[in-house]
């Protein structure tokens, strides 16, 4: 099995991202089909979802390609890097936008530590207040965080946090 994770990193505003999403998904579907992949499942989730496609393995037999497309992280905290990719099937792409290495490492660390090591974090009073706002009241106050102003601005407009705060307000009866 091959697993590929893709992040939509196009428009920063949610409305534009939502309007571009069907075209991005359609283009991915066309691309997979044109290369001979048999699409077994398309995503239907809010945040993105998993494409499952079948292909003939170079080793013989069938294999599965899982492609996750994430639309919630469309505003990287650390910006983008541009890379030249290795040639694949005779095609070489250059200036391909990818997440900054810091963003990738941070994401992997979050996944590794989320449930097992949270108790080790010594949060400041302001960090606890920020998390309480998000998790208890459905509010985002990035000004509580001790980080660069441009990072606070990006945090305040993260789709993932916006979705989480809406979800908290709805389930706690705080919807206005």
Tab-separated table of N, CA and C in Angstrom:
chain	number	residue	atom	x	y	z
A	1	UNK	N	0.842	-1.177	0.000
A	1	UNK	CA	0.000	0.000	0.000
A	1	UNK	C	0.888	1.241	0.000
A	2	UNK	N	0.449	2.246	-0.718
A	2	UNK	CA	1.121	3.541	-0.767
A	2	UNK	C	0.169	4.562	-0.154
A	3	UNK	N	0.695	5.440	0.695
A	3	UNK	CA	-0.120	6.453	1.369
A	3	UNK	C	0.466	7.824	1.069
A	4	UNK	N	-0.351	8.708	0.515
A	4	UNK	CA	0.078	10.066	0.184
A	4	UNK	C	-0.852	11.048	0.890
A	5	UNK	N	-0.275	12.044	1.552
A	5	UNK	CA	-1.054	13.096	2.200
A	5	UNK	C	-0.860	14.394	1.440
A	6	UNK	N	-1.963	15.017	1.048
A	6	UNK	CA	-1.922	16.288	0.333
A	6	UNK	C	-2.664	17.341	1.142
A	7	UNK	N	-2.113	18.537	1.209
A	7	UNK	CA	-2.785	19.666	1.839
A	7	UNK	C	-3.141	20.675	0.762
A	8	UNK	N	-4.396	21.090	0.726
A	8	UNK	CA	-4.789	22.199	-0.139
A	8	UNK	C	-4.144	23.450	0.443
A	9	UNK	N	-3.341	24.137	-0.345
A	9	UNK	CA	-2.671	25.350	0.132
A	9	UNK	C	-2.913	26.485	-0.851
A	10	UNK	N	-4.129	26.579	-1.319
A	10	UNK	CA	-4.495	27.624	-2.263
A	10	UNK	C	-4.947	28.880	-1.551
A	11	UNK	N	-6.197	29.237	-1.739
A	11	UNK	CA	-6.749	30.472	-1.178
A	11	UNK	C	-6.772	30.425	0.344
A	12	UNK	N	-6.514	31.577	0.961
A	12	UNK	CA	-6.513	31.650	2.417
A	12	UNK	C	-7.911	31.807	2.992
A	13	UNK	N	-8.804	32.465	2.245
A	13	UNK	CA	-10.148	32.646	2.805
A	13	UNK	C	-10.997	31.407	2.525
A	14	UNK	N	-11.825	31.085	3.496
A	14	UNK	CA	-12.591	29.840	3.462
A	14	UNK	C	-13.562	29.772	2.282
A	15	UNK	N	-14.217	30.877	1.981
A	15	UNK	CA	-15.208	30.871	0.899
A	15	UNK	C	-14.559	30.513	-0.435
A	16	UNK	N	-13.399	31.098	-0.710
A	16	UNK	CA	-12.702	30.791	-1.963
A	16	UNK	C	-12.236	29.344	-1.963
A	17	UNK	N	-11.698	28.893	-0.832
A	17	UNK	CA	-11.259	27.501	-0.729
A	17	UNK	C	-12.417	26.555	-1.005
A	18	UNK	N	-13.578	26.819	-0.390
A	18	UNK	CA	-14.747	25.962	-0.601
A	18	UNK	C	-15.202	25.983	-2.058
A	19	UNK	N	-15.093	27.146	-2.713
A	19	UNK	CA	-15.509	27.219	-4.116
A	19	UNK	C	-14.523	26.495	-5.034
A	20	UNK	N	-13.248	26.435	-4.647
A	20	UNK	CA	-12.234	25.755	-5.464
A	20	UNK	C	-12.184	24.251	-5.207
A	21	UNK	N	-12.694	23.837	-4.083
A	21	UNK	CA	-12.586	22.437	-3.673
A	21	UNK	C	-13.158	21.443	-4.691
A	22	UNK	N	-14.363	21.655	-5.235
A	22	UNK	CA	-14.875	20.691	-6.215
A	22	UNK	C	-13.969	20.558	-7.442
A	23	UNK	N	-13.403	21.671	-7.896
A	23	UNK	CA	-12.514	21.617	-9.060
A	23	UNK	C	-11.222	20.868	-8.734
A	24	UNK	N	-10.700	21.075	-7.529
A	24	UNK	CA	-9.481	20.365	-7.112
A	24	UNK	C	-9.760	18.866	-7.037
A	25	UNK	N	-10.873	18.490	-6.405
A	25	UNK	CA	-11.222	17.071	-6.309
A	25	UNK	C	-11.467	16.459	-7.685
A	26	UNK	N	-12.147	17.196	-8.556
A	26	UNK	CA	-12.405	16.687	-9.906
A	26	UNK	C	-11.098	16.496	-10.669
A	27	UNK	N	-10.177	17.451	-10.537
A	27	UNK	CA	-8.884	17.347	-11.225
A	27	UNK	C	-8.092	16.148	-10.709
A	28	UNK	N	-8.123	15.925	-9.402
A	28	UNK	CA	-7.426	14.770	-8.840
A	28	UNK	C	-8.040	13.477	-9.365
A	29	UNK	N	-9.362	13.412	-9.397
A	29	UNK	CA	-10.040	12.229	-9.925
A	29	UNK	C	-9.691	11.968	-11.380
A	30	UNK	N	-9.693	13.027	-12.199
A	30	UNK	CA	-9.327	12.878	-13.615
A	30	UNK	C	-7.881	12.419	-13.761
A	31	UNK	N	-7.011	13.003	-12.953
A	31	UNK	CA	-5.594	12.649	-13.014
A	31	UNK	C	-5.378	11.177	-12.660
A	32	UNK	N	-6.015	10.728	-11.591
A	32	UNK	CA	-5.878	9.329	-11.186
A	32	UNK	C	-6.435	8.394	-12.257
A	33	UNK	N	-7.616	8.710	-12.771
A	33	UNK	CA	-8.241	7.863	-13.789
A	33	UNK	C	-7.414	7.826	-15.072
A	34	UNK	N	-6.846	8.971	-15.465
A	34	UNK	CA	-6.067	9.019	-16.711
A	34	UNK	C	-4.792	8.191	-16.627
A	35	UNK	N	-4.326	7.942	-15.415
A	35	UNK	CA	-3.122	7.122	-15.224
A	35	UNK	C	-3.460	5.645	-15.005
A	36	UNK	N	-4.742	5.312	-15.144
A	36	UNK	CA	-5.147	3.920	-15.053
A	36	UNK	C	-5.513	3.430	-13.663
A	37	UNK	N	-5.590	4.331	-12.700
A	37	UNK	CA	-5.992	3.932	-11.351
A	37	UNK	C	-7.503	3.709	-11.330
A	38	UNK	N	-7.937	2.706	-10.610
A	38	UNK	CA	-9.361	2.419	-10.465
A	38	UNK	C	-9.807	3.018	-9.131
A	39	UNK	N	-10.675	4.018	-9.210
A	39	UNK	CA	-11.120	4.719	-8.005
A	39	UNK	C	-12.163	3.874	-7.289
A	40	UNK	N	-11.879	3.545	-6.032
A	40	UNK	CA	-12.788	2.724	-5.235
A	40	UNK	C	-13.574	3.548	-4.240
A	41	UNK	N	-13.007	4.675	-3.791
A	41	UNK	CA	-13.726	5.532	-2.847
A	41	UNK	C	-13.238	6.958	-2.999
A	42	UNK	N	-14.195	7.889	-2.991
A	42	UNK	CA	-13.895	9.317	-3.030
A	42	UNK	C	-14.247	9.906	-1.674
A	43	UNK	N	-13.596	11.000	-1.309
A	43	UNK	CA	-13.883	11.606	0.000
A	43	UNK	C	-15.208	12.358	0.007
A	44	UNK	N	-15.834	12.379	1.185
A	44	UNK	CA	-17.075	13.140	1.364
A	44	UNK	C	-17.062	13.921	2.669
A	45	UNK	N	-15.907	13.988	3.336
A	45	UNK	CA	-15.835	14.636	4.645
A	45	UNK	C	-15.568	16.122	4.505
A	46	UNK	N	-15.921	16.883	5.562
A	46	UNK	CA	-15.733	18.336	5.575
A	46	UNK	C	-14.264	18.717	5.445
A	47	UNK	N	-13.408	18.058	6.202
A	47	UNK	CA	-11.994	18.434	6.245
A	47	UNK	C	-11.225	17.929	5.037
A	48	UNK	N	-11.798	17.068	4.276
A	48	UNK	CA	-11.100	16.461	3.148
A	48	UNK	C	-11.557	15.034	3.064
A	49	UNK	N	-10.634	14.150	3.076
A	49	UNK	CA	-11.008	12.751	3.082
A	49	UNK	C	-10.030	11.905	2.312
A	50	UNK	N	-10.316	10.633	2.292
A	50	UNK	CA	-9.395	9.660	1.733
A	50	UNK	C	-9.913	9.134	0.395
A	51	UNK	N	-9.059	9.203	-0.604
A	51	UNK	CA	-9.298	8.540	-1.871
A	51	UNK	C	-8.650	7.161	-1.770
A	52	UNK	N	-9.351	6.126	-2.173
A	52	UNK	CA	-8.772	4.793	-2.275
A	52	UNK	C	-8.807	4.393	-3.737
A	53	UNK	N	-7.645	4.094	-4.277
A	53	UNK	CA	-7.579	3.682	-5.675
A	53	UNK	C	-6.756	2.406	-5.777
A	54	UNK	N	-7.107	1.607	-6.750
A	54	UNK	CA	-6.405	0.352	-6.998
A	54	UNK	C	-5.551	0.516	-8.245
A	55	UNK	N	-4.381	-0.112	-8.223
A	55	UNK	CA	-3.508	-0.076	-9.389
A	55	UNK	C	-2.746	-1.392	-9.474
A	56	UNK	N	-2.158	-1.632	-10.639
A	56	UNK	CA	-1.349	-2.827	-10.830
A	56	UNK	C	0.054	-2.540	-10.341
A	57	UNK	N	0.507	-3.326	-9.400
A	57	UNK	CA	1.827	-3.138	-8.806
A	57	UNK	C	2.920	-3.561	-9.782
A	58	UNK	N	4.050	-2.888	-9.721
A	58	UNK	CA	5.205	-3.272	-10.532
A	58	UNK	C	5.707	-4.652	-10.124
A	59	UNK	N	5.370	-5.086	-8.922
A	59	UNK	CA	5.782	-6.395	-8.426
A	59	UNK	C	4.782	-7.482	-8.796
A	60	UNK	N	3.710	-7.102	-9.468
A	60	UNK	CA	2.667	-8.045	-9.842
A	60	UNK	C	1.483	-7.956	-8.898
A	61	UNK	N	0.319	-8.224	-9.407
A	61	UNK	CA	-0.886	-8.152	-8.591
A	61	UNK	C	-1.385	-6.729	-8.436
A	62	UNK	N	-2.414	-6.589	-7.626
A	62	UNK	CA	-3.001	-5.277	-7.381
A	62	UNK	C	-2.455	-4.680	-6.095
A	63	UNK	N	-2.466	-3.368	-6.035
A	63	UNK	CA	-2.046	-2.644	-4.840
A	63	UNK	C	-3.014	-1.491	-4.629
A	64	UNK	N	-2.947	-0.899	-3.459
A	64	UNK	CA	-3.848	0.198	-3.093
A	64	UNK	C	-3.034	1.468	-2.872
A	65	UNK	N	-3.564	2.569	-3.389
A	65	UNK	CA	-3.016	3.899	-3.128
A	65	UNK	C	-4.057	4.653	-2.314
A	66	UNK	N	-3.668	5.084	-1.109
A	66	UNK	CA	-4.532	5.933	-0.284
A	66	UNK	C	-4.014	7.353	-0.405
A	67	UNK	N	-4.885	8.257	-0.807
A	67	UNK	CA	-4.511	9.659	-0.920
A	67	UNK	C	-5.449	10.474	-0.046
A	68	UNK	N	-4.888	11.103	0.978
A	68	UNK	CA	-5.661	11.969	1.864
A	68	UNK	C	-5.498	13.407	1.407
A	69	UNK	N	-6.617	14.099	1.209
A	69	UNK	CA	-6.584	15.516	0.855
A	69	UNK	C	-7.167	16.290	2.033
A	70	UNK	N	-6.370	17.181	2.603
A	70	UNK	CA	-6.770	17.952	3.775
A	70	UNK	C	-7.023	19.400	3.362
A	71	UNK	N	-8.247	19.861	3.561
A	71	UNK	CA	-8.596	21.246	3.237
A	71	UNK	C	-8.593	22.143	4.475
A	72	UNK	N	-8.405	21.569	5.649
A	72	UNK	CA	-8.463	22.365	6.878
A	72	UNK	C	-7.171	23.123	7.154
A	73	UNK	N	-6.072	22.657	6.634
A	73	UNK	CA	-4.776	23.284	6.926
A	73	UNK	C	-4.309	24.107	5.731
A	74	UNK	N	-5.227	24.876	5.142
A	74	UNK	CA	-4.876	25.585	3.909
A	74	UNK	C	-4.097	26.871	4.141
A	75	UNK	N	-3.790	27.177	5.378
A	75	UNK	CA	-2.985	28.357	5.682
A	75	UNK	C	-1.809	27.926	6.552
A	76	UNK	N	-0.701	27.537	5.933
A	76	UNK	CA	0.441	27.062	6.710
A	76	UNK	C	0.994	28.151	7.625
A	77	UNK	N	1.338	27.782	8.845
A	77	UNK	CA	1.888	28.749	9.794
A	77	UNK	C	3.252	29.261	9.363
A	78	UNK	N	4.048	28.415	8.748
A	78	UNK	CA	5.417	28.783	8.408
A	78	UNK	C	5.618	29.020	6.917
A	79	UNK	N	4.546	29.145	6.174
A	79	UNK	CA	4.665	29.425	4.752
A	79	UNK	C	5.001	28.185	3.941
A	80	UNK	N	5.404	28.436	2.722
A	80	UNK	CA	5.685	27.361	1.775
A	80	UNK	C	7.141	27.389	1.344
A	81	UNK	N	7.603	26.246	0.898
A	81	UNK	CA	8.893	26.149	0.222
A	81	UNK	C	8.590	25.693	-1.201
A	82	UNK	N	9.514	25.911	-2.097
A	82	UNK	CA	9.341	25.445	-3.481
A	82	UNK	C	10.488	24.501	-3.802
A	83	UNK	N	10.128	23.330	-4.302
A	83	UNK	CA	11.122	22.301	-4.573
A	83	UNK	C	11.038	21.804	-6.003
A	84	UNK	N	12.151	21.297	-6.473
A	84	UNK	CA	12.171	20.579	-7.738
A	84	UNK	C	12.040	19.108	-7.384
A	85	UNK	N	11.094	18.436	-8.002
A	85	UNK	CA	10.859	17.035	-7.688
A	85	UNK	C	11.728	16.137	-8.555
A	86	UNK	N	11.979	14.946	-8.065
A	86	UNK	CA	12.695	13.957	-8.849
A	86	UNK	C	11.824	13.540	-10.022
A	87	UNK	N	12.460	13.134	-11.092
A	87	UNK	CA	11.712	12.685	-12.267
A	87	UNK	C	10.904	11.444	-11.907
A	88	UNK	N	9.656	11.434	-12.321
A	88	UNK	CA	8.773	10.305	-12.073
A	88	UNK	C	8.042	10.000	-13.370
A	89	UNK	N	8.281	8.833	-13.914
A	89	UNK	CA	7.633	8.462	-15.164
A	89	UNK	C	8.003	9.377	-16.311
A	90	UNK	N	9.221	9.885	-16.309
A	90	UNK	CA	9.678	10.757	-17.382
A	90	UNK	C	9.250	12.205	-17.234
A	91	UNK	N	8.554	12.532	-16.163
A	91	UNK	CA	8.099	13.908	-15.942
A	91	UNK	C	8.847	14.478	-14.743
A	92	UNK	N	9.323	15.708	-14.899
A	92	UNK	CA	10.027	16.376	-13.805
A	92	UNK	C	9.332	17.714	-13.555
A	93	UNK	N	8.938	17.947	-12.331
A	93	UNK	CA	8.256	19.195	-11.974
A	93	UNK	C	9.206	20.062	-11.159
A	94	UNK	N	9.135	21.362	-11.389
A	94	UNK	CA	9.965	22.281	-10.610
A	94	UNK	C	9.083	23.366	-10.004
A	95	UNK	N	9.627	24.017	-8.988
A	95	UNK	CA	8.913	25.083	-8.280
A	95	UNK	C	7.572	24.595	-7.724
A	96	UNK	N	7.552	23.366	-7.235
A	96	UNK	CA	6.341	22.786	-6.666
A	96	UNK	C	6.177	23.305	-5.236
A	97	UNK	N	5.034	23.933	-4.917
A	97	UNK	CA	4.850	24.433	-3.545
A	97	UNK	C	4.622	23.275	-2.579
A	98	UNK	N	5.413	23.266	-1.517
A	98	UNK	CA	5.287	22.252	-0.468
A	98	UNK	C	5.317	22.954	0.884
A	99	UNK	N	4.832	22.277	1.903
A	99	UNK	CA	4.883	22.845	3.244
A	99	UNK	C	6.332	23.006	3.682
A	100	UNK	N	6.591	24.071	4.412
A	100	UNK	CA	7.907	24.303	4.990
A	100	UNK	C	8.270	23.123	5.892
A	101	UNK	N	9.547	22.789	5.951
A	101	UNK	CA	10.009	21.661	6.751
A	101	UNK	C	9.559	21.777	8.209
A	102	UNK	N	9.549	22.998	8.749
A	102	UNK	CA	9.113	23.202	10.134
A	102	UNK	C	7.652	22.770	10.318
A	103	UNK	N	6.820	23.069	9.320
A	103	UNK	CA	5.403	22.700	9.364
A	103	UNK	C	5.244	21.176	9.354
A	104	UNK	N	6.019	20.522	8.501
A	104	UNK	CA	5.955	19.062	8.427
A	104	UNK	C	6.390	18.420	9.741
A	105	UNK	N	7.505	18.889	10.283
A	105	UNK	CA	8.002	18.335	11.540
A	105	UNK	C	6.999	18.587	12.662
A	106	UNK	N	6.445	19.801	12.710
A	106	UNK	CA	5.460	20.123	13.751
A	106	UNK	C	4.250	19.197	13.654
A	107	UNK	N	3.771	18.961	12.445
A	107	UNK	CA	2.626	18.072	12.261
A	107	UNK	C	2.913	16.655	12.717
A	108	UNK	N	4.099	16.168	12.406
A	108	UNK	CA	4.481	14.818	12.837
A	108	UNK	C	4.610	14.743	14.358
A	109	UNK	N	5.185	15.790	14.956
A	109	UNK	CA	5.317	15.809	16.416
A	109	UNK	C	3.960	15.862	17.103
A	110	UNK	N	3.047	16.654	16.551
A	110	UNK	CA	1.697	16.728	17.123
A	110	UNK	C	1.049	15.350	17.084
A	111	UNK	N	1.150	14.685	15.935
A	111	UNK	CA	0.555	13.354	15.814
A	111	UNK	C	1.182	12.375	16.803
A	112	UNK	N	2.482	12.472	16.989
A	112	UNK	CA	3.182	11.572	17.897
A	112	UNK	C	2.820	11.827	19.356
A	113	UNK	N	2.704	13.089	19.718
A	113	UNK	CA	2.566	13.464	21.135
A	113	UNK	C	1.143	13.732	21.598
A	114	UNK	N	0.204	13.869	20.674
A	114	UNK	CA	-1.148	14.335	21.007
A	114	UNK	C	-1.729	13.671	22.251
A	115	UNK	N	-1.746	12.377	22.304
A	115	UNK	CA	-2.404	11.714	23.423
A	115	UNK	C	-1.437	11.202	24.475
A	116	UNK	N	-0.214	10.918	24.076
A	116	UNK	CA	0.704	10.261	24.999
A	116	UNK	C	1.515	11.199	25.877
A	117	UNK	N	1.743	12.425	25.406
A	117	UNK	CA	2.670	13.275	26.132
A	117	UNK	C	2.112	14.638	26.521
A	118	UNK	N	0.833	14.862	26.312
A	118	UNK	CA	0.255	16.174	26.616
A	118	UNK	C	0.465	16.559	28.075
A	119	UNK	N	0.458	15.585	28.964
A	119	UNK	CA	0.628	15.879	30.391
A	119	UNK	C	2.021	16.432	30.703
A	120	UNK	N	2.972	16.275	29.797
A	120	UNK	CA	4.327	16.772	30.025
A	120	UNK	C	4.485	18.250	29.687
A	121	UNK	N	3.530	18.789	28.945
A	121	UNK	CA	3.646	20.178	28.517
A	121	UNK	C	3.388	21.117	29.687
A	122	UNK	N	4.292	22.029	29.875
A	122	UNK	CA	4.153	23.029	30.929
A	122	UNK	C	3.634	24.309	30.274
A	123	UNK	N	2.328	24.406	30.146
A	123	UNK	CA	1.722	25.543	29.463
A	123	UNK	C	1.741	26.779	30.350
A	124	UNK	N	1.906	27.922	29.706
A	124	UNK	CA	1.811	29.185	30.439
A	124	UNK	C	0.338	29.465	30.735
A	125	UNK	N	0.099	30.423	31.599
A	125	UNK	CA	-1.287	30.800	31.924
A	125	UNK	C	-2.019	31.264	30.666
A	126	UNK	N	-1.341	32.026	29.810
A	126	UNK	CA	-1.978	32.507	28.582
A	126	UNK	C	-2.253	31.369	27.605
A	127	UNK	N	-1.361	30.389	27.524
A	127	UNK	CA	-1.604	29.242	26.647
A	127	UNK	C	-2.794	28.430	27.146
A	128	UNK	N	-2.892	28.271	28.464
A	128	UNK	CA	-4.058	27.578	29.031
A	128	UNK	C	-5.336	28.370	28.762
A	129	UNK	N	-5.260	29.694	28.871
A	129	UNK	CA	-6.428	30.543	28.595
A	129	UNK	C	-6.840	30.424	27.131
A	130	UNK	N	-5.866	30.381	26.235
A	130	UNK	CA	-6.164	30.218	24.807
A	130	UNK	C	-6.894	28.899	24.573
A	131	UNK	N	-6.341	27.813	25.119
A	131	UNK	CA	-6.959	26.498	24.936
A	131	UNK	C	-8.337	26.425	25.587
A	132	UNK	N	-8.503	27.030	26.745
A	132	UNK	CA	-9.821	27.057	27.393
A	132	UNK	C	-10.828	27.808	26.535
A	133	UNK	N	-10.396	28.905	25.942
A	133	UNK	CA	-11.280	29.656	25.056
A	133	UNK	C	-11.752	28.809	23.894
A	134	UNK	N	-10.824	28.101	23.269
A	134	UNK	CA	-11.170	27.255	22.121
A	134	UNK	C	-12.041	26.083	22.560
A	135	UNK	N	-11.601	25.347	23.570
A	135	UNK	CA	-12.237	24.081	23.935
A	135	UNK	C	-13.474	24.218	24.814
A	136	UNK	N	-13.564	25.305	25.584
A	136	UNK	CA	-14.692	25.463	26.511
A	136	UNK	C	-15.739	26.469	26.037
A	137	UNK	N	-15.298	27.526	25.378
A	137	UNK	CA	-16.219	28.598	24.984
A	137	UNK	C	-16.347	28.769	23.469
A	138	UNK	N	-15.523	28.063	22.709
A	138	UNK	CA	-15.585	28.206	21.259
A	138	UNK	C	-15.105	29.562	20.786
A	139	UNK	N	-14.054	30.068	21.422
A	139	UNK	CA	-13.505	31.384	21.074
A	139	UNK	C	-12.026	31.249	20.720
A	140	UNK	N	-11.587	32.045	19.758
A	140	UNK	CA	-10.171	32.084	19.387
A	140	UNK	C	-9.631	33.459	19.748
A	141	UNK	N	-8.698	33.502	20.693
A	141	UNK	CA	-8.017	34.750	21.044
A	141	UNK	C	-6.514	34.511	20.936
A	142	UNK	N	-6.010	34.601	19.704
A	142	UNK	CA	-4.596	34.326	19.446
A	142	UNK	C	-3.679	35.355	20.088
A	143	UNK	N	-4.218	36.504	20.492
A	143	UNK	CA	-3.390	37.516	21.156
A	143	UNK	C	-2.863	37.028	22.503
A	144	UNK	N	-3.432	35.964	23.026
A	144	UNK	CA	-2.941	35.389	24.276
A	144	UNK	C	-1.610	34.657	24.090
A	145	UNK	N	-1.287	34.322	22.859
A	145	UNK	CA	-0.106	33.506	22.590
A	145	UNK	C	1.147	34.352	22.432
A	146	UNK	N	2.231	33.873	23.001
A	146	UNK	CA	3.514	34.572	22.952
A	146	UNK	C	4.281	34.114	21.711
A	147	UNK	N	3.881	34.669	20.580
A	147	UNK	CA	4.529	34.340	19.315
A	147	UNK	C	4.455	35.563	18.415
A	148	UNK	N	5.125	35.501	17.297
A	148	UNK	CA	5.177	36.639	16.379
A	148	UNK	C	3.771	37.032	15.923
A	149	UNK	N	3.538	38.341	15.713
A	149	UNK	CA	2.207	38.811	15.306
A	149	UNK	C	1.673	38.122	14.049
A	150	UNK	N	2.533	37.874	13.060
A	150	UNK	CA	2.041	37.235	11.830
A	150	UNK	C	1.611	35.793	12.093
A	151	UNK	N	2.255	35.120	13.034
A	151	UNK	CA	1.838	33.759	13.391
A	151	UNK	C	0.503	33.808	14.135
A	152	UNK	N	0.329	34.782	15.023
A	152	UNK	CA	-0.957	34.932	15.732
A	152	UNK	C	-2.084	35.182	14.735
A	153	UNK	N	-1.823	36.015	13.727
A	153	UNK	CA	-2.836	36.293	12.707
A	153	UNK	C	-3.214	35.015	11.969
A	154	UNK	N	-2.223	34.215	11.618
A	154	UNK	CA	-2.503	32.955	10.917
A	154	UNK	C	-3.260	31.981	11.813
A	155	UNK	N	-2.862	31.906	13.074
A	155	UNK	CA	-3.557	31.019	14.011
A	155	UNK	C	-5.020	31.440	14.138
A	156	UNK	N	-5.265	32.733	14.255
A	156	UNK	CA	-6.628	33.243	14.433
A	156	UNK	C	-7.526	32.924	13.247
A	157	UNK	N	-6.939	32.750	12.064
A	157	UNK	CA	-7.768	32.501	10.881
A	157	UNK	C	-7.667	31.068	10.368
A	158	UNK	N	-7.121	30.164	11.171
A	158	UNK	CA	-7.011	28.762	10.749
A	158	UNK	C	-8.389	28.119	10.647
A	159	UNK	N	-8.672	27.526	9.502
A	159	UNK	CA	-9.965	26.865	9.290
A	159	UNK	C	-10.222	25.776	10.316
A	160	UNK	N	-9.177	25.045	10.675
A	160	UNK	CA	-9.335	23.960	11.630
A	160	UNK	C	-9.826	24.492	12.980
A	161	UNK	N	-9.258	25.607	13.433
A	161	UNK	CA	-9.694	26.194	14.703
A	161	UNK	C	-11.085	26.800	14.583
A	162	UNK	N	-11.364	27.433	13.452
A	162	UNK	CA	-12.695	28.002	13.233
A	162	UNK	C	-13.747	26.905	13.292
A	163	UNK	N	-13.474	25.780	12.627
A	163	UNK	CA	-14.402	24.652	12.659
A	163	UNK	C	-14.563	24.148	14.086
A	164	UNK	N	-13.455	23.992	14.803
A	164	UNK	CA	-13.502	23.478	16.177
A	164	UNK	C	-14.326	24.394	17.075
A	165	UNK	N	-14.117	25.704	16.958
A	165	UNK	CA	-14.856	26.626	17.825
A	165	UNK	C	-16.350	26.619	17.496
A	166	UNK	N	-16.698	26.521	16.213
A	166	UNK	CA	-18.110	26.409	15.838
A	166	UNK	C	-18.722	25.149	16.441
A	167	UNK	N	-17.982	24.059	16.341
A	167	UNK	CA	-18.430	22.774	16.876
A	167	UNK	C	-18.640	22.868	18.397
A	168	UNK	N	-17.706	23.486	19.105
A	168	UNK	CA	-17.813	23.654	20.563
A	168	UNK	C	-19.047	24.484	20.908
A	169	UNK	N	-19.227	25.623	20.217
A	169	UNK	CA	-20.383	26.488	20.512
A	169	UNK	C	-21.695	25.756	20.264
A	170	UNK	N	-21.755	25.008	19.186
A	170	UNK	CA	-22.981	24.286	18.852
A	170	UNK	C	-23.303	23.240	19.918
A	171	UNK	N	-22.311	22.450	20.293
A	171	UNK	CA	-22.557	21.350	21.226
A	171	UNK	C	-22.661	21.789	22.682
A	172	UNK	N	-22.260	22.998	22.969
A	172	UNK	CA	-22.415	23.518	24.338
A	172	UNK	C	-23.590	24.486	24.430
A	173	UNK	N	-24.343	24.595	23.333
A	173	UNK	CA	-25.505	25.479	23.336
A	173	UNK	C	-25.140	26.947	23.368
A	174	UNK	N	-23.983	27.294	22.837
A	174	UNK	CA	-23.514	28.679	22.860
A	174	UNK	C	-23.700	29.383	21.522
A	175	UNK	N	-24.323	28.710	20.564
A	175	UNK	CA	-24.536	29.314	19.242
A	175	UNK	C	-25.354	30.576	19.366
A	176	UNK	N	-24.949	31.575	18.624
A	176	UNK	CA	-25.659	32.859	18.652
A	176	UNK	C	-26.590	32.935	17.473
